[in-house]
Short mmCIF file of C-alpha atoms in Angstrom, two decimals:
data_model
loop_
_atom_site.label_atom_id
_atom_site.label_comp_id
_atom_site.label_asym_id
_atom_site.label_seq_id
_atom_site.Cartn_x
_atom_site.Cartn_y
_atom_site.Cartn_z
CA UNK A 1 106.50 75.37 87.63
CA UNK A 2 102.95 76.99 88.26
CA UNK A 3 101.66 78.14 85.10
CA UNK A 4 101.43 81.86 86.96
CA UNK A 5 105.36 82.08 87.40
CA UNK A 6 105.74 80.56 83.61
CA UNK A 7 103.82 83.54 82.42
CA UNK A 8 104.90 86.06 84.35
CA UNK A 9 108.61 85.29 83.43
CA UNK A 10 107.90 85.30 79.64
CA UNK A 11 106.14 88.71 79.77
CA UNK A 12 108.91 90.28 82.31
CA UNK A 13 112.01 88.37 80.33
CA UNK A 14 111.81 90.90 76.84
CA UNK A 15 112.85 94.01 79.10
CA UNK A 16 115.83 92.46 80.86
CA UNK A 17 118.53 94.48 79.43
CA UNK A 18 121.49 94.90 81.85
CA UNK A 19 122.23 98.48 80.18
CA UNK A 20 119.12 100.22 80.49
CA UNK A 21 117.50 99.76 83.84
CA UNK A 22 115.21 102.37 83.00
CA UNK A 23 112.88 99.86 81.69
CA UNK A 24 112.47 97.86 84.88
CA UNK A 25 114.65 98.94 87.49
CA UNK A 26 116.07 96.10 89.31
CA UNK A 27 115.43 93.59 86.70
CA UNK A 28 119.00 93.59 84.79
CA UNK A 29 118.93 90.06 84.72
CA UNK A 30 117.05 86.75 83.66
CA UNK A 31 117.83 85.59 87.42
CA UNK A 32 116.42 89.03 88.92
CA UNK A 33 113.44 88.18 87.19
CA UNK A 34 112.77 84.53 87.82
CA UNK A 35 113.14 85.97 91.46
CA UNK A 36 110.72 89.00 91.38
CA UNK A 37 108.00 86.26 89.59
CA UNK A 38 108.77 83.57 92.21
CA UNK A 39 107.92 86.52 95.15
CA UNK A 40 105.04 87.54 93.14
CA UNK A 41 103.36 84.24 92.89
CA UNK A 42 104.34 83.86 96.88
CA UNK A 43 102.61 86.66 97.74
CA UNK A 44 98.78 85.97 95.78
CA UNK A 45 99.16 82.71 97.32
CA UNK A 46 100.49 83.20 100.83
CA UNK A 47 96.93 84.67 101.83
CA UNK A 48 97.86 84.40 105.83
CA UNK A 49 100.11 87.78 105.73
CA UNK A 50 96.85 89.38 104.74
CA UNK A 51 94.28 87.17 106.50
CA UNK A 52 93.33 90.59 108.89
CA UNK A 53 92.09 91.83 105.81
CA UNK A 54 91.18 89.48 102.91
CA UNK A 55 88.01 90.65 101.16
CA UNK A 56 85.13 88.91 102.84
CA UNK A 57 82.14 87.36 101.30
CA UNK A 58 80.20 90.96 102.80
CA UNK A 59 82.98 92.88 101.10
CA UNK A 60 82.58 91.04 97.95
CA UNK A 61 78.23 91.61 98.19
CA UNK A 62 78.77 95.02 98.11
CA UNK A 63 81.72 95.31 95.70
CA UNK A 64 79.65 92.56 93.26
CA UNK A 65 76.34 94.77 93.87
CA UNK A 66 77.97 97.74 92.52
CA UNK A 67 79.43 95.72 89.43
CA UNK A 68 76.06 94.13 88.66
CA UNK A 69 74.33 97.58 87.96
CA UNK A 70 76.98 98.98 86.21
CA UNK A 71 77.22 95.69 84.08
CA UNK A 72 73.60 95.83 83.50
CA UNK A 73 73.46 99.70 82.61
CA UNK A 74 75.63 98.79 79.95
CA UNK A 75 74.52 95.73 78.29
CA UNK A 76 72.84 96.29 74.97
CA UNK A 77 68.74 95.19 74.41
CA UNK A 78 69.96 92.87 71.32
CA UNK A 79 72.92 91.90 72.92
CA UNK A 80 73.65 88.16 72.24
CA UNK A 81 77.18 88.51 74.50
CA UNK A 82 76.21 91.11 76.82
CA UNK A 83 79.83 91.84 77.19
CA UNK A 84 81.19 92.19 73.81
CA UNK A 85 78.01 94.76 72.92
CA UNK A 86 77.51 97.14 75.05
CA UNK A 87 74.40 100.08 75.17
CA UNK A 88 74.76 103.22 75.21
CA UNK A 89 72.53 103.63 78.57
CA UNK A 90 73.90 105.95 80.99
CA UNK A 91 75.26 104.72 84.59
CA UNK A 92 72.41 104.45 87.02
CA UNK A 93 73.95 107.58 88.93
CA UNK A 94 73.95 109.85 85.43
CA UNK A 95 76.67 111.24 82.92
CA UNK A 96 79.75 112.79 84.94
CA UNK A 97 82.24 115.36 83.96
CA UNK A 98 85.97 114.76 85.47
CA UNK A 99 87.60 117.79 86.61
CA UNK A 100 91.38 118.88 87.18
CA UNK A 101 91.34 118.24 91.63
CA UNK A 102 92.42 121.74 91.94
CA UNK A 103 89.72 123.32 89.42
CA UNK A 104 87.03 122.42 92.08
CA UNK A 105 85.45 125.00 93.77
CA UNK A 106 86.26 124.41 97.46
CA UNK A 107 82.16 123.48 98.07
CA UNK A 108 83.35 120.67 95.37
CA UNK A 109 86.60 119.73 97.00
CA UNK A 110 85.44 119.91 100.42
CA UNK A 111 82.27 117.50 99.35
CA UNK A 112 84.58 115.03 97.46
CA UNK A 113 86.48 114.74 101.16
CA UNK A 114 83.51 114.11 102.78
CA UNK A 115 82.14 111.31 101.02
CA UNK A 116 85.30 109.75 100.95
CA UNK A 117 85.24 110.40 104.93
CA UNK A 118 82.05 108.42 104.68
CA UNK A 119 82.91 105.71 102.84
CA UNK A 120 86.24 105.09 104.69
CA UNK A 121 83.92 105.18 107.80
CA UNK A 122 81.72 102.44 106.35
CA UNK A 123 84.06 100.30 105.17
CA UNK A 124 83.04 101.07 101.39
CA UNK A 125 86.50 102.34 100.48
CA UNK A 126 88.71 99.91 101.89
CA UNK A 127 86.53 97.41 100.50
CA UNK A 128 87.54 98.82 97.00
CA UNK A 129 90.68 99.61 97.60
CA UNK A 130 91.27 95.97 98.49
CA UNK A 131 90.56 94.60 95.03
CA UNK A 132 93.82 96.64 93.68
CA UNK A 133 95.75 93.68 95.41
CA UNK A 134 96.37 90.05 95.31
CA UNK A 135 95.79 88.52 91.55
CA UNK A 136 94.93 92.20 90.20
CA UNK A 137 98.55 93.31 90.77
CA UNK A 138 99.40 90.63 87.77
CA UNK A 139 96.38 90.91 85.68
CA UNK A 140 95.95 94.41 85.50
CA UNK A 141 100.05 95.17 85.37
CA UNK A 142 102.90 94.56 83.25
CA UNK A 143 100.84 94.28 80.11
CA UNK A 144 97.59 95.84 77.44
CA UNK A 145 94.92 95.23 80.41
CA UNK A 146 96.62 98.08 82.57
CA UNK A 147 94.58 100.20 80.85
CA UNK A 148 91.27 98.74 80.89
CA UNK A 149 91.39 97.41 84.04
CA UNK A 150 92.00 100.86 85.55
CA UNK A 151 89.70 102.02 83.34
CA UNK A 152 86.72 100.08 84.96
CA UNK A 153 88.20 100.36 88.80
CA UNK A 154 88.04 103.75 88.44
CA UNK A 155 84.24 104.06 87.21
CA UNK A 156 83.27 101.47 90.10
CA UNK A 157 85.17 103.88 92.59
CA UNK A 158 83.25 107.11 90.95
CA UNK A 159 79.84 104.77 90.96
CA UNK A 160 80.18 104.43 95.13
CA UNK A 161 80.70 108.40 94.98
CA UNK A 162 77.92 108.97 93.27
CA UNK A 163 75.55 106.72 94.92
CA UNK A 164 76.20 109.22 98.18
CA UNK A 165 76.13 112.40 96.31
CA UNK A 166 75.22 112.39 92.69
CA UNK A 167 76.61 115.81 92.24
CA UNK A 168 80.63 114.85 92.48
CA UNK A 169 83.04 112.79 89.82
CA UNK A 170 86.35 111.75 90.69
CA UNK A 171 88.47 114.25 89.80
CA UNK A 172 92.57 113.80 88.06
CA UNK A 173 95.76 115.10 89.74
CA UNK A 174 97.40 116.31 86.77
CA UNK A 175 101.22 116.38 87.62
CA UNK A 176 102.60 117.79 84.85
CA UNK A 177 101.38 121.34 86.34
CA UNK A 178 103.66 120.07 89.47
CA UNK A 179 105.86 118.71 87.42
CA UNK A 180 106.93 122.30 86.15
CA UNK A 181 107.17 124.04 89.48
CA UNK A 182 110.61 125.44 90.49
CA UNK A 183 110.29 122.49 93.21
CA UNK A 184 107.20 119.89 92.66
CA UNK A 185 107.36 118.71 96.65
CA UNK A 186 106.20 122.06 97.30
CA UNK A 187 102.90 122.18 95.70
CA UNK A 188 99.58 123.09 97.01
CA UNK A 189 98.67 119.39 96.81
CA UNK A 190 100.13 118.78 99.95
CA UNK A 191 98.49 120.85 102.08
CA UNK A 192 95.64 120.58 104.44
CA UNK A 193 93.25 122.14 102.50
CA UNK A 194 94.05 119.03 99.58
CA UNK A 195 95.34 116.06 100.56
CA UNK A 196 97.24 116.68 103.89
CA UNK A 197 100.67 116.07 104.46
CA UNK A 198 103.27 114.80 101.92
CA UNK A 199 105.74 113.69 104.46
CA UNK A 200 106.17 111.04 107.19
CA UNK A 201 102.24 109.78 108.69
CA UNK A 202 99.26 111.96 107.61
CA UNK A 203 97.86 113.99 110.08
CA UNK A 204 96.63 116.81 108.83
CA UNK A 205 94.01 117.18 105.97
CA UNK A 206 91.09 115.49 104.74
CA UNK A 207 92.81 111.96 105.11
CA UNK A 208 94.36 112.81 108.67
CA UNK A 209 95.16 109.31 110.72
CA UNK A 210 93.34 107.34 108.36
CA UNK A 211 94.12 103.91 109.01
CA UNK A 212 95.51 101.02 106.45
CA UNK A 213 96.28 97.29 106.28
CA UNK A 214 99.91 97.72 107.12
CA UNK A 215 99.77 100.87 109.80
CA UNK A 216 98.42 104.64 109.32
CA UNK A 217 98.68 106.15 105.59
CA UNK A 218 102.30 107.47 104.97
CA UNK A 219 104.03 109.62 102.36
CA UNK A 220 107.35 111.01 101.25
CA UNK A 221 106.88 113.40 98.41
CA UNK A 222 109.53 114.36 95.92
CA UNK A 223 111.59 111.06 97.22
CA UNK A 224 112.47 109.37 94.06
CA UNK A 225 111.27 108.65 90.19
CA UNK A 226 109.43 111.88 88.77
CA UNK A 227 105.98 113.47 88.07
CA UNK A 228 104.51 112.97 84.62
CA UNK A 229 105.66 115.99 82.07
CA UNK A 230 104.63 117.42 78.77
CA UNK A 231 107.46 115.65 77.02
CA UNK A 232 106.39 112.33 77.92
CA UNK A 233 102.95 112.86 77.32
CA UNK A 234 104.03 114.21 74.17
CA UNK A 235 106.57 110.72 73.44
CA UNK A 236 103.16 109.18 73.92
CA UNK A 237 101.16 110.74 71.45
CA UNK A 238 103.18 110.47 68.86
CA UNK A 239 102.35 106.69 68.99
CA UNK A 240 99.33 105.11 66.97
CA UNK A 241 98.62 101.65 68.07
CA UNK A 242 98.48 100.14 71.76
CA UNK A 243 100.64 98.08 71.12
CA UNK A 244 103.62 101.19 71.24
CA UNK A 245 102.91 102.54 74.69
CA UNK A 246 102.27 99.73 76.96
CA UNK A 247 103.97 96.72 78.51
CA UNK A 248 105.46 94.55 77.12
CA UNK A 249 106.21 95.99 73.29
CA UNK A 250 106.52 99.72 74.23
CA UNK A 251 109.64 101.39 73.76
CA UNK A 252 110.98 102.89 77.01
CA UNK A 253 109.99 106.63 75.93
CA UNK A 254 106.70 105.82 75.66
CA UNK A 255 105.36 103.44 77.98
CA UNK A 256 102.67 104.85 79.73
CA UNK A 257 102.56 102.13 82.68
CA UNK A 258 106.45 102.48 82.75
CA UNK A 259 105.60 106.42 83.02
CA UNK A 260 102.81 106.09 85.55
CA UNK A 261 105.12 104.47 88.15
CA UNK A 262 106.64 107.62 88.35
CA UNK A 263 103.85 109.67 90.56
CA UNK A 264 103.60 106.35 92.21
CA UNK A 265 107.20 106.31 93.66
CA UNK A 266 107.40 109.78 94.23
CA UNK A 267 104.37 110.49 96.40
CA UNK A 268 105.91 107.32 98.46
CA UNK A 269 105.20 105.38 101.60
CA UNK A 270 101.83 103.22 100.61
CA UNK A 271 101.67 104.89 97.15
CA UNK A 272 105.12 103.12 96.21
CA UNK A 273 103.73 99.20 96.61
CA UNK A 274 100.95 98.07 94.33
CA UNK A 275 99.01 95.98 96.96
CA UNK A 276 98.95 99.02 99.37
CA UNK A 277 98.51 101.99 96.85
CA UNK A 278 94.90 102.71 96.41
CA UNK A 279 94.84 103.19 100.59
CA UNK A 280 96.12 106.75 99.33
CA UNK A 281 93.03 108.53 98.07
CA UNK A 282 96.03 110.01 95.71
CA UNK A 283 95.93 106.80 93.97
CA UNK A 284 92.47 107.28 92.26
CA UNK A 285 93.09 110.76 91.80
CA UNK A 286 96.69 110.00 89.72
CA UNK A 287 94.74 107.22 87.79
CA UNK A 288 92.40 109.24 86.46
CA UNK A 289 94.85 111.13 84.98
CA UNK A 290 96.41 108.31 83.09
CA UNK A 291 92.97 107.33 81.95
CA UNK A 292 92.36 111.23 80.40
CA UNK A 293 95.84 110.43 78.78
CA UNK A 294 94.76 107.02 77.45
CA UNK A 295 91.65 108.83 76.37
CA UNK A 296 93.64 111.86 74.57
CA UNK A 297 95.59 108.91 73.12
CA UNK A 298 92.68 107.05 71.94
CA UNK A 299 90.67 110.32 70.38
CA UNK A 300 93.95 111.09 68.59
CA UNK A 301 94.16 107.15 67.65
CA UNK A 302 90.70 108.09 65.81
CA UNK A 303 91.24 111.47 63.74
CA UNK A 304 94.52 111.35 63.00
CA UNK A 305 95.86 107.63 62.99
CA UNK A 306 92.55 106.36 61.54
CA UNK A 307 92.56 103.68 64.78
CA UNK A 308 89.64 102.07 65.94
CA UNK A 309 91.03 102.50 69.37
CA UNK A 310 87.89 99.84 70.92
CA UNK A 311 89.27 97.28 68.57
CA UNK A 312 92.91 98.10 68.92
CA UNK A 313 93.66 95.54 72.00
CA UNK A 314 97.06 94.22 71.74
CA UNK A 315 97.69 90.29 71.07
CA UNK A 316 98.50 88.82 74.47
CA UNK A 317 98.22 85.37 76.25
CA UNK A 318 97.45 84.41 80.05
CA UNK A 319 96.12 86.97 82.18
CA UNK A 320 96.05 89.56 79.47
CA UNK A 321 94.46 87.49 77.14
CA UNK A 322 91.26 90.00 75.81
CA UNK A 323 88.63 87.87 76.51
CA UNK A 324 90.16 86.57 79.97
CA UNK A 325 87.27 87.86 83.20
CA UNK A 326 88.73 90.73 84.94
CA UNK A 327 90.72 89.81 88.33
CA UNK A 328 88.06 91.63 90.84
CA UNK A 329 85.68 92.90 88.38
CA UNK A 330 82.70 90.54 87.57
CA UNK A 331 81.43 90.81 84.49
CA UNK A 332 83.56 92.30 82.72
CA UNK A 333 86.41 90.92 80.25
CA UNK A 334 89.85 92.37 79.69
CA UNK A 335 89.21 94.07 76.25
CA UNK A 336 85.87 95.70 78.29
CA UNK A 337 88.06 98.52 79.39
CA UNK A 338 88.84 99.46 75.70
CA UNK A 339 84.56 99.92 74.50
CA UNK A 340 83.96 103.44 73.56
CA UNK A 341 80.68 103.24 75.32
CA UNK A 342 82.71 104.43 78.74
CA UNK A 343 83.42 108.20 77.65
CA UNK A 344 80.78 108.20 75.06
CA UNK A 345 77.98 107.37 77.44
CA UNK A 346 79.70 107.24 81.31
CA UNK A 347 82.14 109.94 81.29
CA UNK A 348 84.18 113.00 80.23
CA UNK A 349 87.56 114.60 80.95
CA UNK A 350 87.23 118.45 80.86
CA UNK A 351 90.46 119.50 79.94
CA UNK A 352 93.63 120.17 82.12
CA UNK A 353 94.05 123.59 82.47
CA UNK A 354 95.77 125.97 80.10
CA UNK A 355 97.19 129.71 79.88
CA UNK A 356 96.81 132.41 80.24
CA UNK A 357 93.30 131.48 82.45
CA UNK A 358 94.26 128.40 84.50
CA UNK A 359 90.67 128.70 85.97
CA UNK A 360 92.12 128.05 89.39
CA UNK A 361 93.33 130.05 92.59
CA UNK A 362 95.65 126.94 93.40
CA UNK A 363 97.20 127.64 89.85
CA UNK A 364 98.99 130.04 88.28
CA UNK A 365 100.02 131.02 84.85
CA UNK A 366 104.05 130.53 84.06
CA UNK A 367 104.06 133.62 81.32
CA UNK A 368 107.47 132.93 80.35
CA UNK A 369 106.98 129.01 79.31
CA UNK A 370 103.31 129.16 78.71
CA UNK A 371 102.30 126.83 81.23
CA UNK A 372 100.05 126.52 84.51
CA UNK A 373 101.70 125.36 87.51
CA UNK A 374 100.60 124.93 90.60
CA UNK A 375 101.13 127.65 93.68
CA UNK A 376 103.17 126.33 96.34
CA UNK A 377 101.71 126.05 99.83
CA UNK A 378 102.76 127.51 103.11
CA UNK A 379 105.93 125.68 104.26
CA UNK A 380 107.41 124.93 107.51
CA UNK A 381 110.77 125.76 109.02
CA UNK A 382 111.03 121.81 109.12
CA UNK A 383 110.73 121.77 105.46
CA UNK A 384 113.83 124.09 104.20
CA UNK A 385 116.13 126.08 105.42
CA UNK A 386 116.86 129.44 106.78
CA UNK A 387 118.89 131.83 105.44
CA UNK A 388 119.82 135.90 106.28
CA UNK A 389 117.35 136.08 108.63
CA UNK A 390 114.14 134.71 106.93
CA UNK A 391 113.05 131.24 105.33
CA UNK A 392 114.02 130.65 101.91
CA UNK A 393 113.24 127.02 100.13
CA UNK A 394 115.39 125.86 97.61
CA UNK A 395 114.79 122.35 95.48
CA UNK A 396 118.36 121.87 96.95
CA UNK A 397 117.19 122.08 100.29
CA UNK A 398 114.69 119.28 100.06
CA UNK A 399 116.38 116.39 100.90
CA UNK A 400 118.43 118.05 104.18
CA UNK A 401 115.33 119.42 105.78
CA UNK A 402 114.04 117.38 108.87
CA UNK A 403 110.70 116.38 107.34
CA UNK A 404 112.16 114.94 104.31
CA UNK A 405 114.62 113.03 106.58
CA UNK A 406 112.43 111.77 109.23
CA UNK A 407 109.66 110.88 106.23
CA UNK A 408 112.65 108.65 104.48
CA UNK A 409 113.06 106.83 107.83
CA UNK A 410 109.42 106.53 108.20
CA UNK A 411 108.74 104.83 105.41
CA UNK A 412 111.92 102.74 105.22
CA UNK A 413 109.68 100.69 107.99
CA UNK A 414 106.72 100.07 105.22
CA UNK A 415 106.09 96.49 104.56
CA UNK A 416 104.37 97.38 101.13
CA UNK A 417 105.53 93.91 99.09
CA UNK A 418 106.02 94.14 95.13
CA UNK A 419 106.31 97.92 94.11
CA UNK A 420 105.91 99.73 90.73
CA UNK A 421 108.66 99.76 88.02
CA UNK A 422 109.48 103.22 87.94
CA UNK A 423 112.00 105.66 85.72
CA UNK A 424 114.93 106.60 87.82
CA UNK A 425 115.13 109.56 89.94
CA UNK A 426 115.24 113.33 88.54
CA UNK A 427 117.53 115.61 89.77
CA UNK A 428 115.16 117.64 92.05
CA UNK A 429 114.40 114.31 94.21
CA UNK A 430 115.56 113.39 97.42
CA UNK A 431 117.65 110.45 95.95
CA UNK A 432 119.56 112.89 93.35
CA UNK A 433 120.28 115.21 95.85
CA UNK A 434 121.59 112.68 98.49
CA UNK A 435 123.71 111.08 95.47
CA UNK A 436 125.09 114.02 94.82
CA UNK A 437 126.07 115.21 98.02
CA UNK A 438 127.83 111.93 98.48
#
């Protein structure tokens, strides 16, 4: 048996449990999971299925290029391991603030589109969104380097930004303040004026027609699984080591990768399959919000568990193994993603919005719980249903409407391979509300 499958089934065989498929749906048994590994390893290896779009050696110069400076902005004078001590130099492209998508001022928004426009043009982004693929979807999955890995992807993504206009950061989608909307599907997110259309192909919107690997970018918001809350987040941080919210030895409630499938699933179409989901600019802008949740994690770690959070890698073997090169990301080693150095000297979150100023149009201040939540956008008659005479939407309604319908068949058709373990469905999804009208 290839050593890949061998590890893969010993890090995936602790969460069978036939009684709680919450922890990896679809996984209930030690044959399910023997399986899912086999298809795994098939996949990395069977290159020919992606042969139209492998990363070339081009690719790889530019993707390499980028890693080299940012490797070398960080690498200490005295260093005798340039990757275990790293400087506190800033990135060649300067100190960046991240910002809540939707507290941009539309100049801000409207540039962030346009160099992503650019780079899609020019091949940059689909050169990076390639590396989230292949080996990565092992190495940087299912175990402590989720984190880091992430953590570095992200900053090489917001390095290409930056070398077209210095002025923009990537900014998070925190959906927690979707999350608490009357009916999350209808936020403000989906809209043209953010990131287009949540249902069936994208056509309108800053991402309109944009073309991927396996046909033109699709979604199907609200589908299945659920948005991130405050009570998870809150499960989370009442953890102190690592080792308690990720893969493998986190408990269910507090798994953050387990947690972060969520988002993944429900935005749907490419966002559901881990080799196709950073074709969805989405992607980038839902992992930076699990990297300002790692970080609230980690400063918490530091003044209240008295954690060293850049020393607090969990013990793990094979591909998670700290000192193990990052699949993708030359020059850097697993435990890389945990140094300090990134949001001491790289980057800041400012933080998510809060009553009673949510410091936003596109938000709005929930008096009664205390919480911002997003505005909904203008819907469609295709979207809900009509009632005495004028258009009223209901989270009932969802699933029935003829966008939600024709989106589900739509992406039905998506050959996205392995997807993201996921908690099950809420009850304002389209799967709940299908179950229970069965």
């Amino acid at each position: 048996m290839p050593s890949e499958i061998a590890d893969c089934i010993n890090r995936l065989t602790p969460f069978v449990n036939t009684t709680d498929q919450k922890r990896v749906p679809g996984l209930g048994t030690p044959e399910d999971v023997h399986l899912y590994c086999l298809k795994q390893f098939l996949w990395r290896s069977d290159m020919v299925r992606w042969g139209d779009y492998n990363i070339t050696k081009t690719d790889m110069d530019f993707v390499n290029g980028l890693l080299a400076s940012m490797v070398e902005q960080t690498e200490g004078k005295h260093s005798r391991n340039k990757r275990q001590s790293k400087g506190s130099k800033l990135p060649q492209t300067g100190f960046r603030i991240r910002k809540e998508y939707r507290r941009l001022s539309d100049t801000e928004r409207n540039a962030f589109h346009k160099v992503l426009n650019q780079m899609k043009k020019n091949g940059q982004y689909d050169k990076l969104a390639n590396l989230h693929r292949g080996a990565a979807t092992m190495s940087a999955h299912f175990g402590p380097n989720f984190l880091g890995w992430h953590r570095v992807y992200l900053a090489l993504m917001e390095e290409a930004i930056r070398k077209i206009d210095k002025k923009l950061s990537l900014p998070y989608w925190d959906s927690t303040l979707d999350f608490d909307m009357e009916n999350p599907a209808n936020t403000i997110m989906f809209s043209p004026e953010f990131l287009g259309d949540g249902y069936g192909v994208v056509t309108t919107g800053p991402f309109a027609n944009w073309a991927t690997p396996i046909g033109q970018l699709e979604r199907n918001i609200g589908g299945d699984s659920e948005l991130f809350s405050k009570e998870i987040i809150k499960s989370i941080m009442k953890r102190c080591k690592t080792s308690e919210i990720v893969a493998p030895t986190a408990d269910s409630d507090s798994d953050i990768e387990l947690y972060h499938g969520g988002p993944h699933v429900w935005v749907g179409g490419h966002m559901t399959g881990l080799n196709t989901a950073a074709h969805d600019p989405v992607f980038f802008l839902h992992h930076a919000f699990v990297d300002y949740i790692w970080e609230t994690f980690r400063t918490r770690q530091s003044s209240v568990c008295k954690v060293n959070p850049e020393l607090d890698y969990p013990k793990a073997s094979g591909e998670h193994a700290s000192n193990r090169a990052m699949d993708g990301l030359s020059g850097f080693v697993n435990i890389d993603g945990y140094r300090n150095y990134w949001t001491k000297s790289w980057y800041k979150y400012e933080r998510s919005p809060t009553c009673p100023s949510c410091g936003s149009p596109y938000l709005k201040c929930d008096k009664a719980r205390g919480v911002c939540v997003s505005i909904e956008r203008k819907l469609t008659p295709e979207e809900g249903s009509q009632a005495g005479g004028s258009l009223e939407f209901f989270a009932k309604d969802t699933a029935q409407s003829p966008r939600a319908a024709s989106a589900r068949d739509q992406v039905k058709q998506l050959d996205v391979g392995p997807t993201f373990r996921a908690p099950p469905a809420e009850p304002r999804t389209q799967k709940a509300q299908l179950a229970r009208m069965r």
